[in-house]
mmCIF file of C-alpha atoms in Angstrom:
data_model
loop_
_atom_site.group_PDB
_atom_site.id
_atom_site.type_symbol
_atom_site.label_atom_id
_atom_site.label_comp_id
_atom_site.label_asym_id
_atom_site.label_seq_id
_atom_site.Cartn_x
_atom_site.Cartn_y
_atom_site.Cartn_z
ATOM 1 C CA UNK A 1 54.058 95.401 39.506
ATOM 2 C CA UNK A 2 54.981 97.316 35.974
ATOM 3 C CA UNK A 3 57.815 96.289 34.356
ATOM 4 C CA UNK A 4 60.422 98.483 32.529
ATOM 5 C CA UNK A 5 62.401 96.856 29.976
ATOM 6 C CA UNK A 6 64.910 99.440 29.411
ATOM 7 C CA UNK A 7 65.508 101.189 32.395
ATOM 8 C CA UNK A 8 68.500 99.885 34.758
ATOM 9 C CA UNK A 9 72.023 99.968 35.557
ATOM 10 C CA UNK A 10 74.563 99.076 32.580
ATOM 11 C CA UNK A 11 75.086 95.479 32.482
ATOM 12 C CA UNK A 12 78.197 93.444 31.676
ATOM 13 C CA UNK A 13 79.508 93.552 28.181
ATOM 14 C CA UNK A 14 77.819 90.449 27.122
ATOM 15 C CA UNK A 15 74.345 91.880 27.792
ATOM 16 C CA UNK A 16 75.255 95.344 26.632
ATOM 17 C CA UNK A 17 72.420 94.537 24.038
ATOM 18 C CA UNK A 18 69.938 93.825 26.765
ATOM 19 C CA UNK A 19 69.841 96.125 29.797
ATOM 20 C CA UNK A 20 69.107 93.668 32.840
ATOM 21 C CA UNK A 21 65.613 94.083 34.219
ATOM 22 C CA UNK A 22 65.461 97.104 36.731
ATOM 23 C CA UNK A 23 64.859 95.883 40.187
ATOM 24 C CA UNK A 24 65.570 99.130 42.356
ATOM 25 C CA UNK A 25 62.975 97.826 44.994
ATOM 26 C CA UNK A 26 64.729 94.300 45.431
ATOM 27 C CA UNK A 27 67.933 95.539 47.928
ATOM 28 C CA UNK A 28 65.165 97.372 50.140
ATOM 29 C CA UNK A 29 62.600 94.575 49.831
ATOM 30 C CA UNK A 30 65.327 92.025 50.734
ATOM 31 C CA UNK A 31 66.855 94.326 53.506
ATOM 32 C CA UNK A 32 63.585 94.729 55.272
ATOM 33 C CA UNK A 33 62.761 91.064 54.889
ATOM 34 C CA UNK A 34 66.265 89.837 56.470
ATOM 35 C CA UNK A 35 65.718 92.228 59.302
ATOM 36 C CA UNK A 36 62.388 90.977 60.089
ATOM 37 C CA UNK A 37 63.799 87.561 59.857
ATOM 38 C CA UNK A 38 66.571 88.185 62.430
ATOM 39 C CA UNK A 39 64.260 89.792 64.318
ATOM 40 C CA UNK A 40 61.734 86.920 64.260
ATOM 41 C CA UNK A 41 64.757 84.570 65.053
ATOM 42 C CA UNK A 42 65.443 86.568 68.027
ATOM 43 C CA UNK A 43 61.997 86.450 69.189
ATOM 44 C CA UNK A 44 61.448 82.879 68.741
ATOM 45 C CA UNK A 45 64.889 81.794 70.317
ATOM 46 C CA UNK A 46 65.387 84.303 72.970
ATOM 47 C CA UNK A 47 62.501 86.661 73.937
ATOM 48 C CA UNK A 48 59.752 84.314 73.911
ATOM 49 C CA UNK A 49 59.181 82.132 77.163
ATOM 50 C CA UNK A 50 59.724 78.536 77.256
ATOM 51 C CA UNK A 51 56.437 76.864 77.019
ATOM 52 C CA UNK A 52 55.620 74.395 80.289
ATOM 53 C CA UNK A 53 54.946 71.133 78.684
ATOM 54 C CA UNK A 54 56.624 70.877 75.383
ATOM 55 C CA UNK A 55 59.693 72.634 76.782
ATOM 56 C CA UNK A 56 61.853 73.854 74.176
ATOM 57 C CA UNK A 57 60.859 72.175 71.094
ATOM 58 C CA UNK A 58 57.609 74.141 71.403
ATOM 59 C CA UNK A 59 59.907 77.104 69.891
ATOM 60 C CA UNK A 60 59.557 75.278 66.545
ATOM 61 C CA UNK A 61 55.847 76.647 66.590
ATOM 62 C CA UNK A 62 57.208 80.119 65.643
ATOM 63 C CA UNK A 63 58.274 78.799 62.056
ATOM 64 C CA UNK A 64 55.964 76.067 61.690
ATOM 65 C CA UNK A 65 52.598 77.884 61.755
ATOM 66 C CA UNK A 66 53.723 81.435 60.050
ATOM 67 C CA UNK A 67 54.932 79.130 57.029
ATOM 68 C CA UNK A 68 51.676 77.365 56.937
ATOM 69 C CA UNK A 69 49.091 80.140 57.234
ATOM 70 C CA UNK A 70 51.198 82.374 55.163
ATOM 71 C CA UNK A 71 51.407 79.485 52.505
ATOM 72 C CA UNK A 72 47.528 79.224 52.494
ATOM 73 C CA UNK A 73 47.588 83.228 52.058
ATOM 74 C CA UNK A 74 49.461 82.956 48.985
ATOM 75 C CA UNK A 75 47.371 79.808 47.877
ATOM 76 C CA UNK A 76 44.409 82.300 48.015
ATOM 77 C CA UNK A 77 46.348 84.876 46.066
ATOM 78 C CA UNK A 78 46.773 81.983 43.441
ATOM 79 C CA UNK A 79 42.868 81.462 43.645
ATOM 80 C CA UNK A 80 42.168 84.956 43.002
ATOM 81 C CA UNK A 81 44.519 85.179 40.179
ATOM 82 C CA UNK A 82 43.011 82.153 38.640
ATOM 83 C CA UNK A 83 39.363 83.178 38.779
ATOM 84 C CA UNK A 84 40.713 87.037 37.560
ATOM 85 C CA UNK A 85 42.274 84.966 34.415
ATOM 86 C CA UNK A 86 39.252 83.197 33.571
ATOM 87 C CA UNK A 87 37.309 86.202 33.888
ATOM 88 C CA UNK A 88 39.599 88.669 31.924
ATOM 89 C CA UNK A 89 42.073 86.672 30.245
ATOM 90 C CA UNK A 90 44.782 88.536 31.706
ATOM 91 C CA UNK A 91 48.357 87.693 31.258
ATOM 92 C CA UNK A 92 49.136 89.477 34.470
ATOM 93 C CA UNK A 93 46.756 87.217 36.193
ATOM 94 C CA UNK A 94 48.190 84.138 34.864
ATOM 95 C CA UNK A 95 51.687 85.060 35.601
ATOM 96 C CA UNK A 96 50.586 86.162 39.500
ATOM 97 C CA UNK A 97 48.896 82.543 39.622
ATOM 98 C CA UNK A 98 52.034 80.683 38.876
ATOM 99 C CA UNK A 99 54.234 82.774 41.131
ATOM 100 C CA UNK A 100 52.002 82.137 43.704
ATOM 101 C CA UNK A 101 51.789 78.254 43.453
ATOM 102 C CA UNK A 102 55.257 78.341 43.520
ATOM 103 C CA UNK A 103 56.021 80.267 46.455
ATOM 104 C CA UNK A 104 53.215 78.699 48.478
ATOM 105 C CA UNK A 105 54.709 75.244 47.428
ATOM 106 C CA UNK A 106 57.940 76.253 49.177
ATOM 107 C CA UNK A 107 56.215 77.819 52.347
ATOM 108 C CA UNK A 108 54.298 74.595 52.768
ATOM 109 C CA UNK A 109 57.615 72.472 52.221
ATOM 110 C CA UNK A 110 58.804 74.288 55.191
ATOM 111 C CA UNK A 111 55.952 73.571 57.251
ATOM 112 C CA UNK A 112 55.767 69.963 56.190
ATOM 113 C CA UNK A 113 59.232 69.381 57.322
ATOM 114 C CA UNK A 114 59.225 71.195 60.495
ATOM 115 C CA UNK A 115 56.024 69.225 61.417
ATOM 116 C CA UNK A 116 57.713 66.083 61.902
ATOM 117 C CA UNK A 117 60.861 67.544 63.357
ATOM 118 C CA UNK A 118 58.646 68.808 65.975
ATOM 119 C CA UNK A 119 56.438 65.653 66.140
ATOM 120 C CA UNK A 120 59.012 63.035 66.848
ATOM 121 C CA UNK A 121 60.171 64.464 70.486
ATOM 122 C CA UNK A 122 56.588 65.262 71.402
ATOM 123 C CA UNK A 123 54.404 62.533 70.108
ATOM 124 C CA UNK A 124 56.954 59.828 69.879
ATOM 125 C CA UNK A 125 56.287 59.569 66.130
ATOM 126 C CA UNK A 126 57.276 61.180 62.890
ATOM 127 C CA UNK A 127 53.907 61.365 61.251
ATOM 128 C CA UNK A 128 50.508 59.755 61.438
ATOM 129 C CA UNK A 129 47.691 59.908 58.937
ATOM 130 C CA UNK A 130 45.156 62.359 60.820
ATOM 131 C CA UNK A 131 43.081 64.638 58.879
ATOM 132 C CA UNK A 132 45.107 67.795 59.091
ATOM 133 C CA UNK A 133 48.596 66.159 58.458
ATOM 134 C CA UNK A 134 47.311 64.041 55.374
ATOM 135 C CA UNK A 135 45.295 67.173 53.804
ATOM 136 C CA UNK A 136 48.162 69.432 54.117
ATOM 137 C CA UNK A 137 50.401 66.639 52.627
ATOM 138 C CA UNK A 138 47.608 66.409 49.792
ATOM 139 C CA UNK A 139 47.298 69.884 49.255
ATOM 140 C CA UNK A 140 51.184 70.258 48.960
ATOM 141 C CA UNK A 141 51.074 67.507 46.213
ATOM 142 C CA UNK A 142 48.098 68.997 44.512
ATOM 143 C CA UNK A 143 49.799 72.401 44.047
ATOM 144 C CA UNK A 144 53.163 70.430 42.698
ATOM 145 C CA UNK A 145 51.095 68.593 40.366
ATOM 146 C CA UNK A 146 49.620 72.228 39.223
ATOM 147 C CA UNK A 147 53.181 73.311 38.617
ATOM 148 C CA UNK A 148 54.522 70.053 36.719
ATOM 149 C CA UNK A 149 50.791 70.375 34.700
ATOM 150 C CA UNK A 150 51.654 73.975 33.518
ATOM 151 C CA UNK A 151 55.511 72.948 32.997
ATOM 152 C CA UNK A 152 54.766 69.912 30.573
ATOM 153 C CA UNK A 153 51.689 71.182 28.594
ATOM 154 C CA UNK A 154 52.360 72.941 25.578
ATOM 155 C CA UNK A 155 51.877 76.904 25.951
ATOM 156 C CA UNK A 156 48.604 77.903 24.289
ATOM 157 C CA UNK A 157 45.714 79.711 25.125
ATOM 158 C CA UNK A 158 44.221 76.604 26.776
ATOM 159 C CA UNK A 159 46.994 75.871 29.215
ATOM 160 C CA UNK A 160 46.357 78.932 31.611
ATOM 161 C CA UNK A 161 42.597 78.436 31.175
ATOM 162 C CA UNK A 162 43.032 74.646 32.381
ATOM 163 C CA UNK A 163 45.393 75.457 34.901
ATOM 164 C CA UNK A 164 42.866 78.297 36.242
ATOM 165 C CA UNK A 165 40.555 75.593 36.517
ATOM 166 C CA UNK A 166 42.486 73.052 38.206
ATOM 167 C CA UNK A 167 43.849 75.820 40.655
ATOM 168 C CA UNK A 168 40.206 76.503 41.709
ATOM 169 C CA UNK A 169 39.382 72.997 42.343
ATOM 170 C CA UNK A 170 42.593 72.495 44.450
ATOM 171 C CA UNK A 171 41.854 75.480 46.568
ATOM 172 C CA UNK A 172 38.734 73.899 48.092
ATOM 173 C CA UNK A 173 40.769 71.671 50.392
ATOM 174 C CA UNK A 174 42.961 74.530 51.910
ATOM 175 C CA UNK A 175 39.780 75.762 53.978
ATOM 176 C CA UNK A 176 38.812 72.274 54.879
ATOM 177 C CA UNK A 177 42.501 71.706 55.975
ATOM 178 C CA UNK A 178 42.511 74.769 58.184
ATOM 179 C CA UNK A 179 38.986 73.880 59.948
ATOM 180 C CA UNK A 180 40.386 69.877 60.045
ATOM 181 C CA UNK A 181 41.478 70.405 63.557
ATOM 182 C CA UNK A 182 38.048 71.870 64.692
ATOM 183 C CA UNK A 183 35.972 69.600 62.962
ATOM 184 C CA UNK A 184 37.504 66.192 63.598
ATOM 185 C CA UNK A 185 39.619 64.791 66.522
ATOM 186 C CA UNK A 186 43.161 64.640 65.292
ATOM 187 C CA UNK A 187 46.550 64.065 66.715
ATOM 188 C CA UNK A 188 47.640 67.228 65.729
ATOM 189 C CA UNK A 189 46.974 69.832 68.646
ATOM 190 C CA UNK A 190 43.970 71.925 68.615
ATOM 191 C CA UNK A 191 44.069 75.490 67.388
ATOM 192 C CA UNK A 192 45.878 77.928 69.830
ATOM 193 C CA UNK A 193 44.257 80.858 67.908
ATOM 194 C CA UNK A 194 40.795 81.384 67.395
ATOM 195 C CA UNK A 195 40.008 78.100 68.794
ATOM 196 C CA UNK A 196 37.604 78.939 71.383
ATOM 197 C CA UNK A 197 37.401 79.891 75.331
ATOM 198 C CA UNK A 198 40.458 77.302 76.178
ATOM 199 C CA UNK A 199 42.743 78.705 73.306
ATOM 200 C CA UNK A 200 45.135 81.511 73.373
ATOM 201 C CA UNK A 201 48.725 82.367 73.873
ATOM 202 C CA UNK A 202 50.687 84.177 76.507
ATOM 203 C CA UNK A 203 51.380 87.935 75.177
ATOM 204 C CA UNK A 204 55.362 87.264 74.805
ATOM 205 C CA UNK A 205 54.540 84.228 72.959
ATOM 206 C CA UNK A 206 51.544 85.813 70.596
ATOM 207 C CA UNK A 207 54.260 88.619 70.018
ATOM 208 C CA UNK A 208 56.730 86.319 68.871
ATOM 209 C CA UNK A 209 54.175 84.825 66.563
ATOM 210 C CA UNK A 210 53.156 88.013 65.125
ATOM 211 C CA UNK A 211 56.985 88.896 64.189
ATOM 212 C CA UNK A 212 56.919 85.340 62.698
ATOM 213 C CA UNK A 213 53.943 86.159 60.456
ATOM 214 C CA UNK A 214 55.550 89.585 59.372
ATOM 215 C CA UNK A 215 58.645 87.901 58.512
ATOM 216 C CA UNK A 216 56.959 85.370 56.348
ATOM 217 C CA UNK A 217 54.714 87.732 54.942
ATOM 218 C CA UNK A 218 57.708 90.133 53.796
ATOM 219 C CA UNK A 219 59.634 86.911 52.489
ATOM 220 C CA UNK A 220 56.604 85.765 50.564
ATOM 221 C CA UNK A 221 55.997 89.327 48.976
ATOM 222 C CA UNK A 222 59.476 89.350 47.965
ATOM 223 C CA UNK A 223 59.553 85.981 46.509
ATOM 224 C CA UNK A 224 56.076 86.477 44.788
ATOM 225 C CA UNK A 225 57.353 89.796 43.323
ATOM 226 C CA UNK A 226 60.345 88.315 41.973
ATOM 227 C CA UNK A 227 58.800 85.197 40.338
ATOM 228 C CA UNK A 228 55.935 87.462 38.897
ATOM 229 C CA UNK A 229 58.346 89.171 36.871
ATOM 230 C CA UNK A 230 60.052 86.196 35.764
ATOM 231 C CA UNK A 231 57.229 84.765 34.275
ATOM 232 C CA UNK A 232 56.494 88.271 32.613
ATOM 233 C CA UNK A 233 59.957 87.982 31.173
ATOM 234 C CA UNK A 234 59.438 84.620 30.074
ATOM 235 C CA UNK A 235 56.115 85.517 28.188
ATOM 236 C CA UNK A 236 57.877 88.265 26.374
ATOM 237 C CA UNK A 237 60.513 85.874 25.457
ATOM 238 C CA UNK A 238 57.875 83.646 24.267
ATOM 239 C CA UNK A 239 56.159 86.175 22.058
ATOM 240 C CA UNK A 240 59.409 87.118 20.418
ATOM 241 C CA UNK A 241 60.166 83.714 19.448
ATOM 242 C CA UNK A 242 56.713 83.057 18.035
ATOM 243 C CA UNK A 243 56.978 86.398 15.985
ATOM 244 C CA UNK A 244 60.203 85.326 14.509
ATOM 245 C CA UNK A 245 59.199 82.054 13.833
ATOM 246 C CA UNK A 246 55.914 83.557 11.792
ATOM 247 C CA UNK A 247 58.460 85.927 10.015
ATOM 248 C CA UNK A 248 60.625 82.742 9.048
ATOM 249 C CA UNK B 1 67.524 71.358 71.134
ATOM 250 C CA UNK B 2 68.660 69.384 68.192
ATOM 251 C CA UNK B 3 65.390 69.255 66.867
ATOM 252 C CA UNK B 4 64.692 72.885 67.283
ATOM 253 C CA UNK B 5 68.220 73.661 65.379
ATOM 254 C CA UNK B 6 67.237 71.335 62.739
ATOM 255 C CA UNK B 7 63.709 72.889 62.023
ATOM 256 C CA UNK B 8 64.870 76.478 61.702
ATOM 257 C CA UNK B 9 67.892 75.444 59.608
ATOM 258 C CA UNK B 10 65.083 73.602 57.289
ATOM 259 C CA UNK B 11 63.499 76.859 57.057
ATOM 260 C CA UNK B 12 66.740 78.443 56.235
ATOM 261 C CA UNK B 13 67.967 75.734 53.689
ATOM 262 C CA UNK B 14 64.550 75.474 51.812
ATOM 263 C CA UNK B 15 64.321 79.236 51.557
ATOM 264 C CA UNK B 16 67.776 79.653 50.156
ATOM 265 C CA UNK B 17 67.500 77.005 47.769
ATOM 266 C CA UNK B 18 64.404 78.651 46.370
ATOM 267 C CA UNK B 19 66.123 81.981 46.371
ATOM 268 C CA UNK B 20 69.142 80.348 44.278
ATOM 269 C CA UNK B 21 66.655 78.847 42.014
ATOM 270 C CA UNK B 22 64.816 81.956 41.372
ATOM 271 C CA UNK B 23 68.554 83.411 40.560
ATOM 272 C CA UNK B 24 69.740 80.804 38.147
ATOM 273 C CA UNK B 25 65.948 81.193 36.424
ATOM 274 C CA UNK B 26 66.587 85.003 36.250
ATOM 275 C CA UNK B 27 70.009 84.696 34.705
ATOM 276 C CA UNK B 28 68.887 82.131 32.205
ATOM 277 C CA UNK B 29 65.743 84.262 30.861
ATOM 278 C CA UNK B 30 67.822 87.498 30.778
ATOM 279 C CA UNK B 31 70.535 85.459 28.600
ATOM 280 C CA UNK B 32 67.937 84.260 26.423
ATOM 281 C CA UNK B 33 66.308 87.568 26.138
ATOM 282 C CA UNK B 34 69.910 89.107 25.492
ATOM 283 C CA UNK B 35 70.328 86.548 22.816
ATOM 284 C CA UNK B 36 67.098 87.249 21.138
ATOM 285 C CA UNK B 37 67.488 91.104 20.967
ATOM 286 C CA UNK B 38 71.331 90.583 19.618
ATOM 287 C CA UNK B 39 69.824 88.433 16.871
ATOM 288 C CA UNK B 40 67.291 91.083 15.943
ATOM 289 C CA UNK B 41 69.754 93.631 16.131
ATOM 290 C CA UNK B 42 72.155 91.627 13.611
ATOM 291 C CA UNK B 43 69.101 90.717 11.492
#
């Protein structure tokens, strides 16, 4: 994720002294992501068969599950980046940690909103405080608090260290949440993937789910890369401001 | 049917809001960097 400061197309007159950040990869990534999202939509709405018991409502599954699992994957990147930062004090690792926390919060928000929309017609209630739902909400709140903590603590060497330690603490809840429906009796359905002999999906449904995963992975990668570069740029601005303040 | 449309719409809306937020932040950062550079050039 190397960043070039000077390359790029000529910007408007007002930014002539500062060429915009080169992002030649962006149209390609965005195009691939949009195509995958459209294909995932086609799979979820048209190609996948209608489920026998839940009927059309089961189609929410194709957005609800990939958003959650890709969100958890992005939180794992946050954990790895935090460990990397604590081990090496790498600015890039810190930037990746911020980016992954923010993208993960957006993805988990999709999961948390689509869940009740699915629950209401099937369970007759919007929400229940079972282990899976409660843990997912708690994880989302903790990552939001991680971002708020970073935003409102003064920028210093201590801030990324504290954030990295906090990120390692938060992530403990993610595997527990993943296993919650296996360990405890919950209102949330039992796993349909890797859930033992009685779990599984029809091949057409599994294919639609895999396409959904691919679309969300592409979306998360695009957003992560954009946010990572922003964090790098923000750091360079901060360094320039500090250098100027010292010079004055 | 309404629930399914609502769920997919929510996914689209959350993604769109986040993308626009990223876009706004990018413009703000580029403006800040441009201002610093032009001040450095003047100085």
